[in-house]
PDB file of C-alpha atoms and ligand atoms in Angstrom:
ATOM      1  CA  MET A 198     -10.844  -8.033 -13.553  1.00  0.00           C
ATOM      2  CA  ARG A 199     -12.376  -7.572 -17.014  1.00  0.00           C
ATOM      3  CA  ALA A 200     -14.982  -5.234 -15.577  1.00  0.00           C
ATOM      4  CA  SER A 201     -12.300  -3.331 -13.612  1.00  0.00           C
ATOM      5  CA  ARG A 202     -14.296  -3.544 -10.373  1.00  0.00           C
ATOM      6  CA  PRO A 203     -12.824  -3.971  -6.866  1.00  0.00           C
ATOM      7  CA  VAL A 204     -13.821  -7.153  -5.032  1.00  0.00           C
ATOM      8  CA  ILE A 205     -13.282  -8.458  -1.492  1.00  0.00           C
ATOM      9  CA  LEU A 206     -12.609 -12.200  -1.552  1.00  0.00           C
ATOM     10  CA  GLN A 207     -13.548 -13.122   2.005  1.00  0.00           C
ATOM     11  CA  GLY A 208     -11.506 -15.873   3.625  1.00  0.00           C
ATOM     12  CA  ALA A 209      -9.517 -16.357   0.394  1.00  0.00           C
ATOM     13  CA  ILE A 210      -6.220 -16.633   2.277  1.00  0.00           C
ATOM     14  CA  ALA A 211      -7.433 -18.727   5.198  1.00  0.00           C
ATOM     15  CA  ASP A 212      -4.955 -21.484   4.309  1.00  0.00           C
ATOM     16  CA  TRP A 213      -1.868 -19.236   4.203  1.00  0.00           C
ATOM     17  CA  PRO A 214       0.631 -20.110   6.979  1.00  0.00           C
ATOM     18  CA  ALA A 215       0.842 -16.340   7.636  1.00  0.00           C
ATOM     19  CA  MET A 216      -2.700 -16.444   9.036  1.00  0.00           C
ATOM     20  CA  ARG A 217      -1.638 -18.563  12.005  1.00  0.00           C
ATOM     21  CA  LYS A 218       2.006 -17.485  12.313  1.00  0.00           C
ATOM     22  CA  TRP A 219       2.156 -13.696  11.983  1.00  0.00           C
ATOM     23  CA  SER A 220       1.930 -11.584  15.140  1.00  0.00           C
ATOM     24  CA  LEU A 221       3.986  -8.822  16.766  1.00  0.00           C
ATOM     25  CA  ASP A 222       5.717 -11.500  18.899  1.00  0.00           C
ATOM     26  CA  TYR A 223       6.546 -13.569  15.808  1.00  0.00           C
ATOM     27  CA  PHE A 224       8.027 -10.595  13.933  1.00  0.00           C
ATOM     28  CA  ALA A 225      10.052  -9.522  16.987  1.00  0.00           C
ATOM     29  CA  ARG A 226      11.355 -13.069  17.517  1.00  0.00           C
ATOM     30  CA  GLU A 227      12.247 -13.797  13.871  1.00  0.00           C
ATOM     31  CA  PHE A 228      13.386 -10.380  12.590  1.00  0.00           C
ATOM     32  CA  GLY A 229      13.789  -8.264  15.754  1.00  0.00           C
ATOM     33  CA  ASP A 230      17.447  -7.337  15.125  1.00  0.00           C
ATOM     34  CA  ARG A 231      16.939  -6.359  11.495  1.00  0.00           C
ATOM     35  CA  GLU A 232      17.208  -2.653  10.581  1.00  0.00           C
ATOM     36  CA  VAL A 233      14.277  -1.725   8.368  1.00  0.00           C
ATOM     37  CA  PRO A 234      13.214   1.449   6.534  1.00  0.00           C
ATOM     38  CA  ILE A 235      10.171   3.106   8.022  1.00  0.00           C
ATOM     39  CA  VAL A 236       8.057   6.074   6.961  1.00  0.00           C
ATOM     40  CA  ARG A 237       7.401   8.978   9.327  1.00  0.00           C
ATOM     41  CA  GLU A 238       4.382  11.235   8.933  1.00  0.00           C
ATOM     42  CA  LYS A 239       5.400  14.919   8.833  1.00  0.00           C
ATOM     43  CA  ASP A 240       2.897  17.782   8.669  1.00  0.00           C
ATOM     44  CA  GLY A 241       0.109  15.283   8.067  1.00  0.00           C
ATOM     45  CA  SER A 242       1.760  13.527   5.119  1.00  0.00           C
ATOM     46  CA  HIS A 243       4.046  10.534   4.550  1.00  0.00           C
ATOM     47  CA  TYR A 244       5.610  11.952   1.382  1.00  0.00           C
ATOM     48  CA  SER A 245       6.787  15.116  -0.356  1.00  0.00           C
ATOM     49  CA  PRO A 246       6.363  15.664  -4.104  1.00  0.00           C
ATOM     50  CA  GLY A 247       9.823  15.636  -5.673  1.00  0.00           C
ATOM     51  CA  SER A 248      11.518  13.423  -3.078  1.00  0.00           C
ATOM     52  CA  GLY A 249       8.976  10.738  -2.160  1.00  0.00           C
ATOM     53  CA  LEU A 250       8.268   9.042   1.163  1.00  0.00           C
ATOM     54  CA  HIS A 251       9.895  10.320   4.399  1.00  0.00           C
ATOM     55  CA  TYR A 252      12.063   7.309   5.236  1.00  0.00           C
ATOM     56  CA  GLU A 253      14.058   6.671   8.426  1.00  0.00           C
ATOM     57  CA  ARG A 254      15.492   3.438   9.811  1.00  0.00           C
ATOM     58  CA  ILE A 255      14.447   1.452  12.877  1.00  0.00           C
ATOM     59  CA  ARG A 256      15.116  -1.975  14.451  1.00  0.00           C
ATOM     60  CA  PHE A 257      12.166  -4.194  13.557  1.00  0.00           C
ATOM     61  CA  GLY A 258      12.006  -5.343  17.202  1.00  0.00           C
ATOM     62  CA  ASP A 259      11.789  -1.746  18.452  1.00  0.00           C
ATOM     63  CA  TYR A 260       8.901  -1.056  16.075  1.00  0.00           C
ATOM     64  CA  CYS A 261       7.040  -4.167  17.306  1.00  0.00           C
ATOM     65  CA  GLU A 262       7.504  -2.907  20.868  1.00  0.00           C
ATOM     66  CA  LEU A 263       6.150   0.505  19.865  1.00  0.00           C
ATOM     67  CA  LEU A 264       3.018  -1.067  18.355  1.00  0.00           C
ATOM     68  CA  ALA A 265       2.448  -3.404  21.311  1.00  0.00           C
ATOM     69  CA  ASP A 266       0.705  -0.650  23.309  1.00  0.00           C
ATOM     70  CA  GLY A 267      -2.070  -0.520  20.663  1.00  0.00           C
ATOM     71  CA  LYS A 268      -1.886   3.283  20.374  1.00  0.00           C
ATOM     72  CA  PRO A 269      -1.557   5.404  17.201  1.00  0.00           C
ATOM     73  CA  HIS A 270       2.004   6.320  16.093  1.00  0.00           C
ATOM     74  CA  ASP A 271       3.413   8.487  13.330  1.00  0.00           C
ATOM     75  CA  LEU A 272       5.633   5.672  11.989  1.00  0.00           C
ATOM     76  CA  TYR A 273       4.377   3.350   9.255  1.00  0.00           C
ATOM     77  CA  LEU A 274       6.257   0.294   8.038  1.00  0.00           C
ATOM     78  CA  THR A 275       5.871  -0.271   4.315  1.00  0.00           C
ATOM     79  CA  VAL A 276       8.714  -2.331   2.857  1.00  0.00           C
ATOM     80  CA  ARG A 277       9.539  -4.278  -0.290  1.00  0.00           C
ATOM     81  CA  VAL A 278       9.278  -7.917   0.800  1.00  0.00           C
ATOM     82  CA  HIS A 279      12.046  -9.270  -1.468  1.00  0.00           C
ATOM     83  CA  GLU A 280      14.543  -6.628  -0.226  1.00  0.00           C
ATOM     84  CA  VAL A 281      13.747  -6.463   3.488  1.00  0.00           C
ATOM     85  CA  VAL A 282      11.938  -9.603   4.705  1.00  0.00           C
ATOM     86  CA  PRO A 283      12.033 -12.192   1.867  1.00  0.00           C
ATOM     87  CA  GLU A 284      11.398 -14.938   4.467  1.00  0.00           C
ATOM     88  CA  LEU A 285       7.756 -13.779   4.587  1.00  0.00           C
ATOM     89  CA  PHE A 286       7.139 -15.197   1.099  1.00  0.00           C
ATOM     90  CA  ALA A 287       7.306 -18.708   2.614  1.00  0.00           C
ATOM     91  CA  ASP A 288       4.138 -17.883   4.600  1.00  0.00           C
ATOM     92  CA  THR A 289       2.104 -16.633   1.626  1.00  0.00           C
ATOM     93  CA  ARG A 290       0.800 -18.129  -1.634  1.00  0.00           C
ATOM     94  CA  ARG A 291       0.720 -16.629  -5.133  1.00  0.00           C
ATOM     95  CA  PRO A 292      -3.036 -16.211  -5.869  1.00  0.00           C
ATOM     96  CA  VAL A 293      -4.194 -18.086  -8.956  1.00  0.00           C
ATOM     97  CA  TYR A 294      -5.418 -14.820 -10.545  1.00  0.00           C
ATOM     98  CA  ALA A 295      -1.812 -13.710 -10.972  1.00  0.00           C
ATOM     99  CA  ALA A 296      -0.659 -16.917 -12.686  1.00  0.00           C
ATOM    100  CA  GLY A 297       1.550 -16.191 -15.683  1.00  0.00           C
ATOM    101  CA  ALA A 298       2.472 -12.681 -14.510  1.00  0.00           C
ATOM    102  CA  ARG A 299       5.642 -11.343 -16.189  1.00  0.00           C
ATOM    103  CA  TRP A 300       6.172  -8.650 -13.557  1.00  0.00           C
ATOM    104  CA  ALA A 301       5.350  -8.901  -9.837  1.00  0.00           C
ATOM    105  CA  ARG A 302       6.207  -6.940  -6.682  1.00  0.00           C
ATOM    106  CA  SER A 303       5.095  -7.300  -3.046  1.00  0.00           C
ATOM    107  CA  ARG A 304       5.057  -5.021  -0.043  1.00  0.00           C
ATOM    108  CA  PHE A 305       4.560  -5.709   3.637  1.00  0.00           C
ATOM    109  CA  TRP A 306       2.433  -3.090   5.442  1.00  0.00           C
ATOM    110  CA  MET A 307       2.367  -2.800   9.235  1.00  0.00           C
ATOM    111  CA  GLY A 308       1.089   0.058  11.372  1.00  0.00           C
ATOM    112  CA  GLY A 309      -0.784   1.032  14.513  1.00  0.00           C
ATOM    113  CA  PRO A 310      -4.384   2.263  14.655  1.00  0.00           C
ATOM    114  CA  ASP A 311      -4.989   5.202  12.307  1.00  0.00           C
ATOM    115  CA  ALA A 312      -1.781   4.641  10.295  1.00  0.00           C
ATOM    116  CA  LYS A 313      -2.878   6.148   7.029  1.00  0.00           C
ATOM    117  CA  GLY A 314      -1.376   6.469   3.575  1.00  0.00           C
ATOM    118  CA  PRO A 315      -2.012   9.064   0.852  1.00  0.00           C
ATOM    119  CA  LEU A 316      -4.587   8.848  -1.932  1.00  0.00           C
ATOM    120  CA  HIS A 317      -2.768   7.397  -4.952  1.00  0.00           C
ATOM    121  CA  ARG A 318      -3.001   4.869  -7.742  1.00  0.00           C
ATOM    122  CA  ASP A 319      -0.775   2.176  -9.248  1.00  0.00           C
ATOM    123  CA  LEU A 320      -0.505   0.816 -12.756  1.00  0.00           C
ATOM    124  CA  PRO A 321      -0.397  -2.897 -11.811  1.00  0.00           C
ATOM    125  CA  GLU A 322      -3.297  -5.069 -10.768  1.00  0.00           C
ATOM    126  CA  ASN A 323      -3.256  -5.441  -6.985  1.00  0.00           C
ATOM    127  CA  LEU A 324      -4.325  -8.124  -4.513  1.00  0.00           C
ATOM    128  CA  TYR A 325      -4.092  -6.948  -0.911  1.00  0.00           C
ATOM    129  CA  ALA A 326      -4.033  -9.700   1.746  1.00  0.00           C
ATOM    130  CA  GLN A 327      -5.158  -8.565   5.201  1.00  0.00           C
ATOM    131  CA  ILE A 328      -3.449 -10.918   7.652  1.00  0.00           C
ATOM    132  CA  GLY A 329      -3.824  -9.272  11.081  1.00  0.00           C
ATOM    133  CA  GLY A 330      -6.118  -6.504  12.330  1.00  0.00           C
ATOM    134  CA  ARG A 331      -8.615  -4.433  10.343  1.00  0.00           C
ATOM    135  CA  LYS A 332      -8.139  -1.895   7.610  1.00  0.00           C
ATOM    136  CA  ARG A 333     -10.366   0.513   5.663  1.00  0.00           C
ATOM    137  CA  PHE A 334      -9.806   1.328   1.983  1.00  0.00           C
ATOM    138  CA  LEU A 335     -11.534   4.132   0.100  1.00  0.00           C
ATOM    139  CA  LEU A 336     -11.531   3.593  -3.652  1.00  0.00           C
ATOM    140  CA  LEU A 337     -12.351   5.766  -6.642  1.00  0.00           C
ATOM    141  CA  GLU A 338     -12.784   4.674 -10.241  1.00  0.00           C
ATOM    142  CA  ARG A 339      -9.893   5.334 -12.582  1.00  0.00           C
ATOM    143  CA  ARG A 340     -12.051   7.248 -15.072  1.00  0.00           C
ATOM    144  CA  LEU A 341     -12.731   9.893 -12.357  1.00  0.00           C
ATOM    145  CA  THR A 342      -9.076  11.002 -12.155  1.00  0.00           C
ATOM    146  CA  ARG A 343     -10.006  14.634 -12.866  1.00  0.00           C
ATOM    147  CA  MET A 344     -11.691  14.757  -9.405  1.00  0.00           C
ATOM    148  CA  VAL A 345      -8.531  14.063  -7.365  1.00  0.00           C
ATOM    149  CA  HIS A 346      -6.431  17.155  -8.274  1.00  0.00           C
ATOM    150  CA  ARG A 347      -3.448  14.885  -8.778  1.00  0.00           C
ATOM    151  CA  HIS A 348       0.126  16.218  -8.587  1.00  0.00           C
ATOM    152  CA  SER A 349       1.722  17.428 -11.821  1.00  0.00           C
ATOM    153  CA  PHE A 350       3.951  15.192 -13.948  1.00  0.00           C
ATOM    154  CA  ARG A 351       6.902  17.457 -13.076  1.00  0.00           C
ATOM    155  CA  SER A 352       6.481  16.564  -9.370  1.00  0.00           C
ATOM    156  CA  GLY A 353       7.472  12.954 -10.116  1.00  0.00           C
ATOM    157  CA  VAL A 354       4.311  11.725  -8.341  1.00  0.00           C
ATOM    158  CA  PRO A 355       1.434  12.246 -10.803  1.00  0.00           C
ATOM    159  CA  ASN A 356      -0.081   9.051  -9.389  1.00  0.00           C
ATOM    160  CA  TYR A 357      -0.489  10.749  -5.968  1.00  0.00           C
ATOM    161  CA  SER A 358      -3.250  13.136  -4.941  1.00  0.00           C
ATOM    162  CA  PRO A 359      -3.044  15.873  -2.247  1.00  0.00           C
ATOM    163  CA  VAL A 360      -6.691  15.206  -1.295  1.00  0.00           C
ATOM    164  CA  ASP A 361      -7.430  13.379   1.952  1.00  0.00           C
ATOM    165  CA  ALA A 362     -10.297  11.193   0.728  1.00  0.00           C
ATOM    166  CA  GLU A 363     -11.542  10.699   4.312  1.00  0.00           C
ATOM    167  CA  ASP A 364     -11.713  14.410   5.100  1.00  0.00           C
ATOM    168  CA  PRO A 365     -11.394  16.371   1.845  1.00  0.00           C
ATOM    169  CA  ASP A 366     -10.735  20.098   2.002  1.00  0.00           C
ATOM    170  CA  LEU A 367     -13.326  21.078  -0.613  1.00  0.00           C
ATOM    171  CA  ALA A 368     -12.317  24.754  -0.602  1.00  0.00           C
ATOM    172  CA  ARG A 369      -8.854  23.715  -1.892  1.00  0.00           C
ATOM    173  CA  PHE A 370      -9.990  20.705  -3.912  1.00  0.00           C
ATOM    174  CA  PRO A 371     -13.483  21.532  -5.212  1.00  0.00           C
ATOM    175  CA  ARG A 372     -13.461  18.907  -7.971  1.00  0.00           C
ATOM    176  CA  PHE A 373     -13.513  16.206  -5.272  1.00  0.00           C
ATOM    177  CA  ARG A 374     -17.056  17.205  -4.213  1.00  0.00           C
ATOM    178  CA  GLY A 375     -19.433  14.254  -4.568  1.00  0.00           C
ATOM    179  CA  ALA A 376     -16.663  11.771  -5.442  1.00  0.00           C
ATOM    180  CA  PRO A 377     -18.440   8.383  -5.462  1.00  0.00           C
ATOM    181  CA  LEU A 378     -16.038   6.562  -3.165  1.00  0.00           C
ATOM    182  CA  LEU A 379     -16.319   2.859  -2.465  1.00  0.00           C
ATOM    183  CA  CYS A 380     -15.444   1.761   1.075  1.00  0.00           C
ATOM    184  CA  ALA A 381     -13.847  -1.641   1.707  1.00  0.00           C
ATOM    185  CA  ASP A 382     -13.447  -2.688   5.350  1.00  0.00           C
ATOM    186  CA  LEU A 383     -11.048  -5.605   5.541  1.00  0.00           C
ATOM    187  CA  GLU A 384     -10.958  -8.287   8.222  1.00  0.00           C
ATOM    188  CA  PRO A 385      -8.174 -10.809   8.776  1.00  0.00           C
ATOM    189  CA  GLY A 386      -8.318 -13.402   5.972  1.00  0.00           C
ATOM    190  CA  ASP A 387      -9.728 -11.031   3.333  1.00  0.00           C
ATOM    191  CA  LEU A 388      -8.120 -10.479  -0.059  1.00  0.00           C
ATOM    192  CA  LEU A 389      -8.999  -7.168  -1.728  1.00  0.00           C
ATOM    193  CA  TYR A 390      -8.663  -6.831  -5.489  1.00  0.00           C
ATOM    194  CA  ILE A 391      -7.782  -3.248  -6.509  1.00  0.00           C
ATOM    195  CA  PRO A 392      -7.996  -2.907 -10.291  1.00  0.00           C
ATOM    196  CA  SER A 393      -5.186  -1.233 -12.235  1.00  0.00           C
ATOM    197  CA  LEU A 394      -5.240   2.584 -11.935  1.00  0.00           C
ATOM    198  CA  TRP A 395      -8.059   2.845  -9.389  1.00  0.00           C
ATOM    199  CA  TRP A 396      -7.357   5.586  -6.819  1.00  0.00           C
ATOM    200  CA  HIS A 397      -7.174   4.293  -3.248  1.00  0.00           C
ATOM    201  CA  GLN A 398      -6.351   5.411   0.282  1.00  0.00           C
ATOM    202  CA  ALA A 399      -6.020   3.086   3.285  1.00  0.00           C
ATOM    203  CA  ARG A 400      -6.193   3.499   7.059  1.00  0.00           C
ATOM    204  CA  SER A 401      -5.570   0.916   9.752  1.00  0.00           C
ATOM    205  CA  LEU A 402      -8.582   0.615  12.058  1.00  0.00           C
ATOM    206  CA  THR A 403      -6.518  -1.397  14.572  1.00  0.00           C
ATOM    207  CA  THR A 404      -2.886  -2.474  14.668  1.00  0.00           C
ATOM    208  CA  SER A 405      -2.669  -4.104  11.269  1.00  0.00           C
ATOM    209  CA  PHE A 406      -0.347  -6.158   9.088  1.00  0.00           C
ATOM    210  CA  ALA A 407      -0.845  -7.087   5.476  1.00  0.00           C
ATOM    211  CA  VAL A 408       1.024  -8.071   2.349  1.00  0.00           C
ATOM    212  CA  ASN A 409       0.086  -7.237  -1.207  1.00  0.00           C
ATOM    213  CA  LEU A 410       0.947  -8.444  -4.686  1.00  0.00           C
ATOM    214  CA  TRP A 411       1.091  -6.132  -7.691  1.00  0.00           C
ATOM    215  CA  TRP A 412       1.362  -7.887 -11.005  1.00  0.00           C
ATOM    216  CA  LEU A 413       1.252  -7.280 -14.736  1.00  0.00           C
ATOM    217  CA  LYS A 414       1.072  -9.181 -17.975  1.00  0.00           C
ATOM    218  CA  GLY A 415       1.400  -7.946 -21.563  1.00  0.00           C
ATOM    219  CA  PRO A 416       2.574  -4.534 -22.822  1.00  0.00           C
ATOM    220  CA  LYS A 417       2.088  -2.762 -19.458  1.00  0.00           C
ATOM    221  CA  VAL A 418       5.164  -4.672 -18.188  1.00  0.00           C
ATOM    222  CA  ALA A 419       7.433  -2.405 -20.256  1.00  0.00           C
ATOM    223  CA  VAL A 420       5.698   0.678 -18.833  1.00  0.00           C
ATOM    224  CA  ALA A 421       6.207  -0.559 -15.248  1.00  0.00           C
ATOM    225  CA  ARG A 422       9.919  -1.193 -15.882  1.00  0.00           C
ATOM    226  CA  LEU A 423      10.345   2.288 -17.360  1.00  0.00           C
ATOM    227  CA  ALA A 424       8.560   3.819 -14.352  1.00  0.00           C
ATOM    228  CA  GLU A 425      10.929   1.971 -11.983  1.00  0.00           C
ATOM    229  CA  LEU A 426      13.941   3.240 -13.939  1.00  0.00           C
ATOM    230  CA  TYR A 427      12.550   6.786 -13.895  1.00  0.00           C
ATOM    231  CA  MET A 428      12.118   6.675 -10.105  1.00  0.00           C
ATOM    232  CA  ARG A 429      15.680   5.401  -9.632  1.00  0.00           C
ATOM    233  CA  LEU A 430      17.117   8.140 -11.864  1.00  0.00           C
ATOM    234  CA  ARG A 431      15.100  10.842 -10.083  1.00  0.00           C
ATOM    235  CA  ARG A 432      15.961   9.293  -6.678  1.00  0.00           C
ATOM    236  CA  LEU A 433      12.275   9.157  -5.888  1.00  0.00           C
ATOM    237  CA  ASN A 434      11.852   6.898  -2.918  1.00  0.00           C
ATOM    238  CA  LEU A 435       8.324   5.491  -3.035  1.00  0.00           C
TER     239      LEU A 435
HETATM  240  O1  AKG B 739      -1.976  -0.484   3.207  1.00  0.00           O
HETATM  241  C1  AKG B 739      -1.765   0.639   2.832  1.00  0.00           C
HETATM  242  O2  AKG B 739      -1.519   1.551   3.628  1.00  0.00           O
HETATM  243  C2  AKG B 739      -1.812   1.007   1.367  1.00  0.00           C
HETATM  244  C3  AKG B 739      -1.761  -0.148   0.441  1.00  0.00           C
HETATM  245  C4  AKG B 739      -1.663   0.281  -0.976  1.00  0.00           C
HETATM  246  O3  AKG B 739      -1.735   1.447  -1.278  1.00  0.00           O
HETATM  247  C5  AKG B 739      -1.469  -0.669  -2.051  1.00  0.00           C
HETATM  248  O4  AKG B 739      -1.463  -1.883  -1.802  1.00  0.00           O
HETATM  249  O5  AKG B 739      -1.330  -0.216  -3.210  1.00  0.00           O
END
């Protein structure tokens, strides 16, 4: 963390109950009737500057059924754990690295093969726990922000980039040429540390489910709270 370098901690979550319990059948059985927000990809993107992610609603059980065929879909489940499925916390553990955090948030991520998010970055430190399936992250150092052509501050999403890091359009985004990306391929049981403000983009390589923990200590806590307030006031749904 002091060096601000990403790390994969292999097998670090082997003892989490989630590792033996979570599956499509388990989610359908336990939460099948619950209505959950889900993000739909439109014109190759999950979000629009100014309004945020393209949310719809779906029955959790129907989404599990959709994923059961193992094919790609344009729906991606990314939900705040404490608001939508707080029961999942009982199957995870707070990693020791985040002890003493004054601010913490978690999301549950579940998608079919090729479910892919945008290139973006977050202020908090991040530990990403890959529970089921495989996932690929591309990561870029925070000091190389000028390369990503990020959205303007006015857009409300200056922490998002229009560049597809996997297949960059270098005619539109020439500063991305030669970006020294790191690639992290996650297997079930891996915990990926993404340092504060590193750019990252993820794609499921198979049907995948994961849960992450963002956390902060010290003066950055106030900044995170202000950012949350700003998003609420601007009705930015991220
Ligand atoms: O799993 C994903 O699709 C993205 C995860 C992510 O961006 C994050 O944990 O900050």
